[in-house]
PDB file of C-alpha atoms in Angstrom:
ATOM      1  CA  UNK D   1      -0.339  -1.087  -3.127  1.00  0.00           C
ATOM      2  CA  UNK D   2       1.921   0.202  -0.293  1.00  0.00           C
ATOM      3  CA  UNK D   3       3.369   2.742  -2.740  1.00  0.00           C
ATOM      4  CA  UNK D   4      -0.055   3.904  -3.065  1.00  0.00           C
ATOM      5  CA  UNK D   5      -0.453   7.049  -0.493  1.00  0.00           C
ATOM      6  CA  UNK D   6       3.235   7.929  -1.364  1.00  0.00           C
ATOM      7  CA  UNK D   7       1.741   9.164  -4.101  1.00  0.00           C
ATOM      8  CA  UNK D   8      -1.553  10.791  -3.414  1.00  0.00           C
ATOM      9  CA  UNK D   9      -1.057  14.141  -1.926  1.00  0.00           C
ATOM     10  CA  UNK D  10      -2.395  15.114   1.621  1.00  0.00           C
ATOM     11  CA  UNK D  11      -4.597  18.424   2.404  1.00  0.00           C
ATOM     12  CA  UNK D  12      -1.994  20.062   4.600  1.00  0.00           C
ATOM     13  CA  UNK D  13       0.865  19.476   2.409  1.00  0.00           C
ATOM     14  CA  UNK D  14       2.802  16.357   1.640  1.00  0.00           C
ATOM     15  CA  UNK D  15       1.670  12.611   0.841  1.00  0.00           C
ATOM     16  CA  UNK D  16      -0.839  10.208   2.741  1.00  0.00           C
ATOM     17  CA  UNK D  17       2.792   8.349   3.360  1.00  0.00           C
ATOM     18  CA  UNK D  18       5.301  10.393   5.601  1.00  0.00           C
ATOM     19  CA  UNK D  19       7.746   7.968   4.915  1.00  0.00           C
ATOM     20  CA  UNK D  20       7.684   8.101   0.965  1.00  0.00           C
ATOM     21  CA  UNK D  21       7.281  10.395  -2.206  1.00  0.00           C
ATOM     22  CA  UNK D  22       6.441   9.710  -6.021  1.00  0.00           C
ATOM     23  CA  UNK D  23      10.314  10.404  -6.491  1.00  0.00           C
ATOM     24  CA  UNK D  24      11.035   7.837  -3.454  1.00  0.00           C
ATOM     25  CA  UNK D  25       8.792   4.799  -5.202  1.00  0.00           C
ATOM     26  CA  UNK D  26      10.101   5.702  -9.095  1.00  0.00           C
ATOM     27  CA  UNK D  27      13.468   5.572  -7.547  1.00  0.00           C
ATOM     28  CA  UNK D  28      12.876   2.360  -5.349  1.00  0.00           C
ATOM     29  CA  UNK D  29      11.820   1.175  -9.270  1.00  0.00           C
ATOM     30  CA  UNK D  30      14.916   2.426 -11.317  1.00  0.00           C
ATOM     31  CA  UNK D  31      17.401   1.468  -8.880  1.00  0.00           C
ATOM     32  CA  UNK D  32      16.049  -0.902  -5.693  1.00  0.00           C
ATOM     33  CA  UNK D  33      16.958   2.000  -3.561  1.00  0.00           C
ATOM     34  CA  UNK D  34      15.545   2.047  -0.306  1.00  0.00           C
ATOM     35  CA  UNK D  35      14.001  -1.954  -0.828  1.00  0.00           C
ATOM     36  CA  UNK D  36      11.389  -2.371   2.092  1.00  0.00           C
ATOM     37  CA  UNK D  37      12.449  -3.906   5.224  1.00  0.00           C
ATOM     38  CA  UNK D  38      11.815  -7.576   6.002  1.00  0.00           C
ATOM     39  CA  UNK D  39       9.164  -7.769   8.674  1.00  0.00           C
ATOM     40  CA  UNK D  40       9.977  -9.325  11.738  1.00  0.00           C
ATOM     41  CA  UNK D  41       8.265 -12.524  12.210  1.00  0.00           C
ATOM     42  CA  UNK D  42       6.215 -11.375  15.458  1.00  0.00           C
ATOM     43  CA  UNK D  43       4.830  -8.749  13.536  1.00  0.00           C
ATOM     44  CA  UNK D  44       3.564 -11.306  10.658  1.00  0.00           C
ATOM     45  CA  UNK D  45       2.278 -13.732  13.317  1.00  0.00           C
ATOM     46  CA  UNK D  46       0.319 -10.823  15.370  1.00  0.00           C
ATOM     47  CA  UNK D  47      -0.884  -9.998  11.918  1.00  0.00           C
ATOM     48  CA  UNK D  48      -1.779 -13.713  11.297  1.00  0.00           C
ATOM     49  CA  UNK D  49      -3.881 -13.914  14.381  1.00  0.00           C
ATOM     50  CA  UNK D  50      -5.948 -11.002  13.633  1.00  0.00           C
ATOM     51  CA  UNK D  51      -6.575 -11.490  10.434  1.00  0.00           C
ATOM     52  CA  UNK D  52      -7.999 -14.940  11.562  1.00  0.00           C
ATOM     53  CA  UNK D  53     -10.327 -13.250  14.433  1.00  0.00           C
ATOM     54  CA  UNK D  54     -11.553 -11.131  12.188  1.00  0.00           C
ATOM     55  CA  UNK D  55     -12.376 -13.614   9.230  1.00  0.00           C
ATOM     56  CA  UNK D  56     -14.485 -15.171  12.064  1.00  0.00           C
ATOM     57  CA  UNK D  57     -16.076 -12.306  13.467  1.00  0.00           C
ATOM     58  CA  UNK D  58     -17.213 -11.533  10.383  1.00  0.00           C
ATOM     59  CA  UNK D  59     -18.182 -15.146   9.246  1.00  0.00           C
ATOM     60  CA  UNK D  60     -15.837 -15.838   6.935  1.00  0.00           C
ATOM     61  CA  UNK D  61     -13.114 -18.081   6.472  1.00  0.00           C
ATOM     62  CA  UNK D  62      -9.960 -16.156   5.600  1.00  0.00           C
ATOM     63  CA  UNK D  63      -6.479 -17.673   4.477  1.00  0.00           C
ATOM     64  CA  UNK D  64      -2.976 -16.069   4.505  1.00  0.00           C
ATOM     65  CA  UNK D  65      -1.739 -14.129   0.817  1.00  0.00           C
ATOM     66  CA  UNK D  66       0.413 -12.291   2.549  1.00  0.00           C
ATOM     67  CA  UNK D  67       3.467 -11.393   0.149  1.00  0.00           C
ATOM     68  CA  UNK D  68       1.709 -12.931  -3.174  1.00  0.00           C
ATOM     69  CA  UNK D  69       2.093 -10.683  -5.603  1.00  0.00           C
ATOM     70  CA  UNK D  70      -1.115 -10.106  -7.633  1.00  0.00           C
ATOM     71  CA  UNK D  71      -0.980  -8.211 -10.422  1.00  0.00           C
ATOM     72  CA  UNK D  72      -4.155  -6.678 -12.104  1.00  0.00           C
ATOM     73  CA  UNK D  73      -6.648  -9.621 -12.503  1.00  0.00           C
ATOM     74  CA  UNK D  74      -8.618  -8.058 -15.440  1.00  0.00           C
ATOM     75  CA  UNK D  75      -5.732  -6.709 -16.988  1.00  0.00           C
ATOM     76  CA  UNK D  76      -6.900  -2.948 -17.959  1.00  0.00           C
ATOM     77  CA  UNK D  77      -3.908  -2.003 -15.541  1.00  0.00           C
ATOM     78  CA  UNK D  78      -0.963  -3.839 -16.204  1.00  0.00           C
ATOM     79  CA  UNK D  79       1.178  -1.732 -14.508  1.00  0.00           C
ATOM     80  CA  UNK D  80      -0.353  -2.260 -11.070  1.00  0.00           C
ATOM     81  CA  UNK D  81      -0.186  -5.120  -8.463  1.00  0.00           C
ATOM     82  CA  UNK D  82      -0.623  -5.902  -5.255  1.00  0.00           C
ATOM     83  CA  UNK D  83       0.398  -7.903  -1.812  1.00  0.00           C
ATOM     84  CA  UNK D  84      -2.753  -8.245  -0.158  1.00  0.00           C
ATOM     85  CA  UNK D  85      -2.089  -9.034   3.903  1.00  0.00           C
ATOM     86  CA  UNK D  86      -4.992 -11.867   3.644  1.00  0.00           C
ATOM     87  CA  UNK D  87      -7.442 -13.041   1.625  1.00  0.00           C
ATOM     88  CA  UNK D  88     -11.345 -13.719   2.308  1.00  0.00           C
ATOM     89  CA  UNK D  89     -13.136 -16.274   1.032  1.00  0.00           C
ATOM     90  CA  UNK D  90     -14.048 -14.577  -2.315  1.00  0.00           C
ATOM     91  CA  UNK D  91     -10.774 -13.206  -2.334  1.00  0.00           C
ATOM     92  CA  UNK D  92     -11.323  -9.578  -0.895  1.00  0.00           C
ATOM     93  CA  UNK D  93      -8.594  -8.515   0.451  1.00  0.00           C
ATOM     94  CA  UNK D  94      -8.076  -7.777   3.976  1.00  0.00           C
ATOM     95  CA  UNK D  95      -5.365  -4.997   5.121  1.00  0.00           C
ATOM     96  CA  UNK D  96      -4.191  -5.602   8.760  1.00  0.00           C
ATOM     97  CA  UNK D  97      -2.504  -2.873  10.574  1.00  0.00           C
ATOM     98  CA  UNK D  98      -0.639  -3.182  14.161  1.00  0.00           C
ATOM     99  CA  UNK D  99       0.387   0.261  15.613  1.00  0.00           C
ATOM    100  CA  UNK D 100       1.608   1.426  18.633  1.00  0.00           C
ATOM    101  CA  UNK D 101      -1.004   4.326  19.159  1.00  0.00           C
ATOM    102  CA  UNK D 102      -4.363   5.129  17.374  1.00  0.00           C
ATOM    103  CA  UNK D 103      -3.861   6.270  13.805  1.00  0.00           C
ATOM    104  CA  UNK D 104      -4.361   9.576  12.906  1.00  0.00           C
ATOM    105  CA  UNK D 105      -6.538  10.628   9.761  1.00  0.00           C
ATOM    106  CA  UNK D 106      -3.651  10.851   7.344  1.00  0.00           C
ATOM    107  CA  UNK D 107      -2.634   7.323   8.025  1.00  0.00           C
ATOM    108  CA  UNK D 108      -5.843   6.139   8.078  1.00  0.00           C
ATOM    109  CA  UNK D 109      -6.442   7.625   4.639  1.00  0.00           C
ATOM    110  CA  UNK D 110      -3.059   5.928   3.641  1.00  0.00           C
ATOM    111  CA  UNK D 111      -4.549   2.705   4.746  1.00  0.00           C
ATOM    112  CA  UNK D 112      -7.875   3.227   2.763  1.00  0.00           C
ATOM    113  CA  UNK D 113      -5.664   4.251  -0.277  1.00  0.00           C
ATOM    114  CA  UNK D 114      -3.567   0.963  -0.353  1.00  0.00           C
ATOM    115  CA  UNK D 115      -7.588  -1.264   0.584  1.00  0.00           C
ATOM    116  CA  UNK D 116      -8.393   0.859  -2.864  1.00  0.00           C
ATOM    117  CA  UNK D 117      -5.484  -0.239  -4.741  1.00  0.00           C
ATOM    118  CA  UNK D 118      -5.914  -3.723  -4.068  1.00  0.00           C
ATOM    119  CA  UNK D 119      -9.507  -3.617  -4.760  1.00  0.00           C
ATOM    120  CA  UNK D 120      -8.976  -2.158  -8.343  1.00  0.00           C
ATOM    121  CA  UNK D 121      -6.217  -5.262  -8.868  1.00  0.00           C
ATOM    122  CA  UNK D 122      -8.331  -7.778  -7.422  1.00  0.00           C
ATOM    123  CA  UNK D 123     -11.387  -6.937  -9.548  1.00  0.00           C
ATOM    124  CA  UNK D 124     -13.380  -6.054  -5.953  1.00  0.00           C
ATOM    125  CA  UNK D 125     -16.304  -4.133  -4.838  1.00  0.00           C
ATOM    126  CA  UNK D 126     -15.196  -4.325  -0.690  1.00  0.00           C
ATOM    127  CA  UNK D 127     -12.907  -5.500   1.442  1.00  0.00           C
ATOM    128  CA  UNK D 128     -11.824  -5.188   5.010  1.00  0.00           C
ATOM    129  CA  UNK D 129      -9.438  -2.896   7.100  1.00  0.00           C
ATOM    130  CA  UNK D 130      -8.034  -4.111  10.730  1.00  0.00           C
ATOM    131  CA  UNK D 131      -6.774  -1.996  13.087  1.00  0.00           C
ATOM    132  CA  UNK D 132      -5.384  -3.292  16.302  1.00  0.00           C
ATOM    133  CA  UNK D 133      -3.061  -0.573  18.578  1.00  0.00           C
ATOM    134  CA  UNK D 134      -1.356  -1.529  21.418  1.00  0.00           C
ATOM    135  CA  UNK D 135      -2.285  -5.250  21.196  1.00  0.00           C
ATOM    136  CA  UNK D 136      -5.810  -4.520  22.050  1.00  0.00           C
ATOM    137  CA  UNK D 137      -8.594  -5.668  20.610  1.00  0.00           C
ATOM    138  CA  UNK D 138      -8.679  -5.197  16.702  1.00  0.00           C
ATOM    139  CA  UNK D 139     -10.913  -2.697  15.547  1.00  0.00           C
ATOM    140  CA  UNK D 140     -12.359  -3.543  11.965  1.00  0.00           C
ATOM    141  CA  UNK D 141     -14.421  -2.643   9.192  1.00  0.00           C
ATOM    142  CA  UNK D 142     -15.628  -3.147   5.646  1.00  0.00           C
ATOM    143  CA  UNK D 143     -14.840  -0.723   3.115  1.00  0.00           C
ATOM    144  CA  UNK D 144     -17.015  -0.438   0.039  1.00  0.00           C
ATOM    145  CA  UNK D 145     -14.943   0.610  -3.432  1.00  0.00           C
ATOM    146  CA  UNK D 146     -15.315   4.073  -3.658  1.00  0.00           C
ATOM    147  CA  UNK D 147     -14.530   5.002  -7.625  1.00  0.00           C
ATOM    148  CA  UNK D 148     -13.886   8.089  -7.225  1.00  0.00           C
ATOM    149  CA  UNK D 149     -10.600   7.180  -4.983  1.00  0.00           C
ATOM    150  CA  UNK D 150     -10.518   4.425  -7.662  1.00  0.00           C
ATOM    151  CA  UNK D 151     -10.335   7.025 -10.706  1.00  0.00           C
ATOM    152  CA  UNK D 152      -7.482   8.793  -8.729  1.00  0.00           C
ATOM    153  CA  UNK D 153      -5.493   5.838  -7.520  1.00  0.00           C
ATOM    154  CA  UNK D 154      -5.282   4.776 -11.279  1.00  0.00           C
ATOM    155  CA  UNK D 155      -4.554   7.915 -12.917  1.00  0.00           C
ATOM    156  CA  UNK D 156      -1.740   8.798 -10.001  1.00  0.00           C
ATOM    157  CA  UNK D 157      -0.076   5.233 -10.724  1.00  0.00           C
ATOM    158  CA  UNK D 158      -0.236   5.138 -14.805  1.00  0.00           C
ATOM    159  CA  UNK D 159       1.628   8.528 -14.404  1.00  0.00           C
ATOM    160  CA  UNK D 160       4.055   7.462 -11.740  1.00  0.00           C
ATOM    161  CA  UNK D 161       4.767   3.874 -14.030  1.00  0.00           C
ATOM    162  CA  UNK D 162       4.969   6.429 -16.761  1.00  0.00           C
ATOM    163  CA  UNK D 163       7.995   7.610 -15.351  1.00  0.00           C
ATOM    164  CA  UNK D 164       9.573   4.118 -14.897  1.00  0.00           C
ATOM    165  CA  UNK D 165       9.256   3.449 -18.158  1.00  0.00           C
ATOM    166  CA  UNK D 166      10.781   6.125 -19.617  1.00  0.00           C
ATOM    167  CA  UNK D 167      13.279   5.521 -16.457  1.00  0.00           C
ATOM    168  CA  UNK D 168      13.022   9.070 -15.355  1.00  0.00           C
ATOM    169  CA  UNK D 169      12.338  11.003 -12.109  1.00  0.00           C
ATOM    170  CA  UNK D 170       9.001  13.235 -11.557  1.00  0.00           C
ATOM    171  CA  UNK D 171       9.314  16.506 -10.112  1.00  0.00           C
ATOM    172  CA  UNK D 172      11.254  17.051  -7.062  1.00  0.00           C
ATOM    173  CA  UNK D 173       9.983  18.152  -3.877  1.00  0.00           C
ATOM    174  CA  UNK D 174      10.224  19.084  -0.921  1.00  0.00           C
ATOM    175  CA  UNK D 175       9.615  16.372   0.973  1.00  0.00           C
ATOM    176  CA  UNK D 176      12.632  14.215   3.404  1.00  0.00           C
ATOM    177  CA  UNK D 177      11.587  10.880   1.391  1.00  0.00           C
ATOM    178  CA  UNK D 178      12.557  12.573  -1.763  1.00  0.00           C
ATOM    179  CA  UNK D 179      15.530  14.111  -0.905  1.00  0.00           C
ATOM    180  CA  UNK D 180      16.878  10.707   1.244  1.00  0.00           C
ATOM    181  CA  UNK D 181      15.985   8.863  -2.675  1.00  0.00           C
ATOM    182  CA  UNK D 182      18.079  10.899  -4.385  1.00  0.00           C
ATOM    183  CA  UNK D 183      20.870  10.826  -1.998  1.00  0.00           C
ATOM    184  CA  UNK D 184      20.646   6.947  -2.232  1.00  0.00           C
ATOM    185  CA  UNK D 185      20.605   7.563  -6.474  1.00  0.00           C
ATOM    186  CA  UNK D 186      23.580   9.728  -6.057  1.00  0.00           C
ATOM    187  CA  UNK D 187      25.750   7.123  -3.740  1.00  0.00           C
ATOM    188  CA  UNK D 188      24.705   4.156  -6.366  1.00  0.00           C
ATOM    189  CA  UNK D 189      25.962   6.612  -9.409  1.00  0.00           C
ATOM    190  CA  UNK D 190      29.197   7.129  -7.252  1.00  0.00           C
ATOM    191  CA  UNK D 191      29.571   3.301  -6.480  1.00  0.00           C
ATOM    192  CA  UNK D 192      29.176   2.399 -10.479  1.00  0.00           C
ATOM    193  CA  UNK D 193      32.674   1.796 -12.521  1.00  0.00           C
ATOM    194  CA  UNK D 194      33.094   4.408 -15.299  1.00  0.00           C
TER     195      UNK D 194
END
Protein backbone atom coordinates (compact mmCIF):
# COMPACT_ATOMS: atom_id res chain seq x y z
CA UNK A 1 0.00 0.00 0.00
CA UNK A 2 2.94 2.44 0.45
CA UNK A 3 3.68 2.08 -3.27
CA UNK A 4 0.29 3.32 -3.73
CA UNK A 5 0.61 7.34 -4.35
CA UNK A 6 3.92 6.56 -6.23
CA UNK A 7 1.74 5.72 -8.64
CA UNK A 8 -1.24 7.97 -8.81
CA UNK A 9 -0.36 11.17 -10.44
CA UNK A 10 -0.68 14.63 -8.65
CA UNK A 11 -2.59 17.84 -10.21
CA UNK A 12 0.51 19.99 -10.49
CA UNK A 13 2.67 17.45 -11.98
CA UNK A 14 4.32 14.42 -10.50
CA UNK A 15 3.02 11.58 -8.02
CA UNK A 16 1.11 11.84 -4.55
CA UNK A 17 4.78 10.31 -3.43
CA UNK A 18 7.80 12.78 -3.96
CA UNK A 19 9.97 10.17 -3.04
CA UNK A 20 8.84 7.44 -5.66
CA UNK A 21 7.59 6.78 -9.34
CA UNK A 22 5.75 3.76 -11.13
CA UNK A 23 9.35 3.10 -12.64
CA UNK A 24 10.86 3.42 -8.91
CA UNK A 25 8.23 0.59 -7.37
CA UNK A 26 8.43 -1.86 -10.78
CA UNK A 27 12.09 -1.52 -10.29
CA UNK A 28 12.12 -1.96 -6.38
CA UNK A 29 10.04 -5.35 -7.83
CA UNK A 30 12.47 -6.61 -10.63
CA UNK A 31 15.52 -6.01 -8.80
CA UNK A 32 15.08 -5.03 -4.74
CA UNK A 33 16.53 -1.75 -5.70
CA UNK A 34 16.06 0.90 -3.39
CA UNK A 35 14.43 -1.83 -0.47
CA UNK A 36 12.70 0.51 2.19
CA UNK A 37 14.57 1.52 5.15
CA UNK A 38 14.17 -0.24 8.50
CA UNK A 39 12.34 2.08 10.84
CA UNK A 40 13.96 3.07 13.82
CA UNK A 41 12.44 1.62 16.82
CA UNK A 42 11.34 5.13 18.42
CA UNK A 43 9.49 5.79 15.48
CA UNK A 44 7.49 2.28 15.76
CA UNK A 45 6.97 2.82 19.51
CA UNK A 46 5.64 6.63 19.01
CA UNK A 47 3.55 4.95 16.40
CA UNK A 48 2.52 2.21 18.93
CA UNK A 49 1.33 4.71 21.44
CA UNK A 50 -0.86 6.53 19.16
CA UNK A 51 -2.33 4.04 17.59
CA UNK A 52 -3.40 2.84 21.14
CA UNK A 53 -4.86 6.49 22.14
CA UNK A 54 -6.65 6.55 19.34
CA UNK A 55 -8.24 2.93 19.44
CA UNK A 56 -9.50 4.35 22.80
CA UNK A 57 -10.65 7.59 21.86
CA UNK A 58 -12.58 6.13 19.51
CA UNK A 59 -13.83 3.10 21.64
CA UNK A 60 -12.20 0.51 20.25
CA UNK A 61 -9.70 -1.87 21.13
CA UNK A 62 -6.90 -1.85 18.57
CA UNK A 63 -3.86 -4.37 18.35
CA UNK A 64 -0.48 -3.99 16.54
CA UNK A 65 -0.28 -5.59 12.50
CA UNK A 66 2.26 -3.56 11.85
CA UNK A 67 4.55 -5.30 9.09
CA UNK A 68 1.95 -8.35 8.42
CA UNK A 69 1.67 -8.67 5.12
CA UNK A 70 -1.97 -9.09 3.96
CA UNK A 71 -2.60 -9.85 0.74
CA UNK A 72 -6.11 -9.39 -0.91
CA UNK A 73 -8.62 -11.14 1.47
CA UNK A 74 -11.31 -11.80 -1.22
CA UNK A 75 -8.95 -12.60 -3.74
CA UNK A 76 -10.34 -10.55 -6.96
CA UNK A 77 -6.80 -8.79 -6.65
CA UNK A 78 -4.15 -11.08 -6.24
CA UNK A 79 -1.62 -8.90 -7.10
CA UNK A 80 -2.17 -6.47 -4.23
CA UNK A 81 -1.30 -6.55 -0.45
CA UNK A 82 -0.85 -4.68 2.27
CA UNK A 83 1.06 -3.75 5.79
CA UNK A 84 -1.52 -2.16 7.67
CA UNK A 85 0.22 0.09 10.75
CA UNK A 86 -2.65 -1.40 13.22
CA UNK A 87 -5.55 -3.13 13.24
CA UNK A 88 -9.13 -2.31 14.89
CA UNK A 89 -11.20 -4.56 16.29
CA UNK A 90 -12.98 -5.65 13.04
CA UNK A 91 -9.83 -5.41 11.42
CA UNK A 92 -9.97 -1.84 9.74
CA UNK A 93 -6.98 -0.72 9.32
CA UNK A 94 -5.52 2.19 10.94
CA UNK A 95 -2.60 4.32 9.12
CA UNK A 96 -0.49 6.29 11.69
CA UNK A 97 1.63 9.07 10.52
CA UNK A 98 4.40 11.06 12.72
CA UNK A 99 5.78 14.19 10.90
CA UNK A 100 7.77 16.88 11.75
CA UNK A 101 5.40 19.72 10.40
CA UNK A 102 1.69 19.66 9.26
CA UNK A 103 1.20 17.76 6.03
CA UNK A 104 0.48 19.42 3.08
CA UNK A 105 -2.47 18.31 0.67
CA UNK A 106 -0.34 16.14 -1.57
CA UNK A 107 0.82 14.07 1.31
CA UNK A 108 -2.26 13.97 2.81
CA UNK A 109 -3.77 12.61 -0.40
CA UNK A 110 -0.78 10.08 -0.39
CA UNK A 111 -1.92 9.03 2.99
CA UNK A 112 -5.65 8.62 1.93
CA UNK A 113 -4.35 6.68 -1.18
CA UNK A 114 -2.35 4.01 0.84
CA UNK A 115 -5.97 4.01 3.82
CA UNK A 116 -7.68 3.12 0.17
CA UNK A 117 -5.39 0.45 -0.74
CA UNK A 118 -5.62 -1.31 2.37
CA UNK A 119 -9.27 -1.00 2.49
CA UNK A 120 -9.73 -2.71 -0.99
CA UNK A 121 -7.22 -5.71 0.48
CA UNK A 122 -8.86 -5.93 3.67
CA UNK A 123 -12.38 -6.27 2.23
CA UNK A 124 -13.32 -2.70 4.24
CA UNK A 125 -15.83 -0.03 4.05
CA UNK A 126 -13.64 2.59 6.66
CA UNK A 127 -10.86 2.87 8.49
CA UNK A 128 -8.85 5.42 10.35
CA UNK A 129 -5.99 7.96 9.56
CA UNK A 130 -3.65 9.47 12.54
CA UNK A 131 -1.80 12.32 12.25
CA UNK A 132 0.41 13.48 15.03
CA UNK A 133 3.26 16.45 14.05
CA UNK A 134 5.68 17.51 16.28
CA UNK A 135 4.72 15.05 19.08
CA UNK A 136 1.56 16.87 19.72
CA UNK A 137 -1.51 15.63 20.15
CA UNK A 138 -2.65 13.16 17.30
CA UNK A 139 -5.12 14.45 15.10
CA UNK A 140 -7.48 11.61 13.69
CA UNK A 141 -10.22 10.64 11.61
CA UNK A 142 -12.34 8.01 9.93
CA UNK A 143 -12.26 7.65 6.36
CA UNK A 144 -15.19 6.07 4.56
CA UNK A 145 -14.14 3.87 1.18
CA UNK A 146 -14.56 6.09 -1.48
CA UNK A 147 -14.88 3.71 -4.86
CA UNK A 148 -14.15 5.92 -7.02
CA UNK A 149 -10.38 6.26 -5.50
CA UNK A 150 -11.02 2.48 -5.18
CA UNK A 151 -11.67 2.00 -9.11
CA UNK A 152 -8.39 4.02 -9.67
CA UNK A 153 -6.15 2.51 -7.05
CA UNK A 154 -6.96 -0.93 -8.71
CA UNK A 155 -6.71 -0.16 -12.23
CA UNK A 156 -3.21 1.95 -11.53
CA UNK A 157 -1.80 -1.28 -9.63
CA UNK A 158 -3.06 -4.24 -12.16
CA UNK A 159 -1.16 -2.07 -14.76
CA UNK A 160 1.90 -1.36 -12.69
CA UNK A 161 1.96 -5.54 -11.62
CA UNK A 162 1.42 -5.83 -15.31
CA UNK A 163 4.71 -4.64 -15.83
CA UNK A 164 6.35 -6.97 -13.23
CA UNK A 165 5.16 -9.69 -14.77
CA UNK A 166 6.24 -9.26 -17.97
CA UNK A 167 9.50 -7.90 -15.94
CA UNK A 168 9.55 -4.69 -17.83
CA UNK A 169 9.77 -0.93 -17.06
CA UNK A 170 6.71 1.62 -17.77
CA UNK A 171 7.41 4.78 -19.33
CA UNK A 172 10.10 6.94 -18.13
CA UNK A 173 9.74 10.21 -16.68
CA UNK A 174 10.77 12.90 -15.51
CA UNK A 175 10.70 12.58 -12.17
CA UNK A 176 14.26 12.27 -9.54
CA UNK A 177 12.71 8.81 -8.17
CA UNK A 178 12.79 7.49 -11.63
CA UNK A 179 15.88 8.53 -12.76
CA UNK A 180 17.76 7.52 -9.09
CA UNK A 181 15.84 3.66 -10.07
CA UNK A 182 17.39 3.37 -13.06
CA UNK A 183 20.73 4.47 -11.98
CA UNK A 184 20.45 1.76 -9.20
CA UNK A 185 19.26 -0.86 -12.37
CA UNK A 186 22.23 0.28 -14.26
CA UNK A 187 24.95 -0.24 -11.22
CA UNK A 188 23.23 -3.89 -10.51
CA UNK A 189 23.62 -4.68 -14.52
CA UNK A 190 27.32 -3.45 -14.10
CA UNK A 191 27.88 -5.52 -10.82
CA UNK A 192 26.42 -8.91 -12.65
CA UNK A 193 29.23 -11.48 -14.14
CA UNK A 194 28.88 -11.82 -17.95
Amino acid sequence: ASDTPCLLPWRGGGYLSRHGSPVSVVASKLQEVGEAEDVPSWWEAREEEIAKWVAVECGFDGYPGYREIVRNSHGDYPWMQATPDYFLHDRSPMEVKCRFREPDEREQLAFLAQLHHQMIVLGKDRGIIAVSVAGMEPVWRWEQRNERLCKVIIERTREIWGYVERRELPPVDGEAATLEALNGLHAVKERAPL
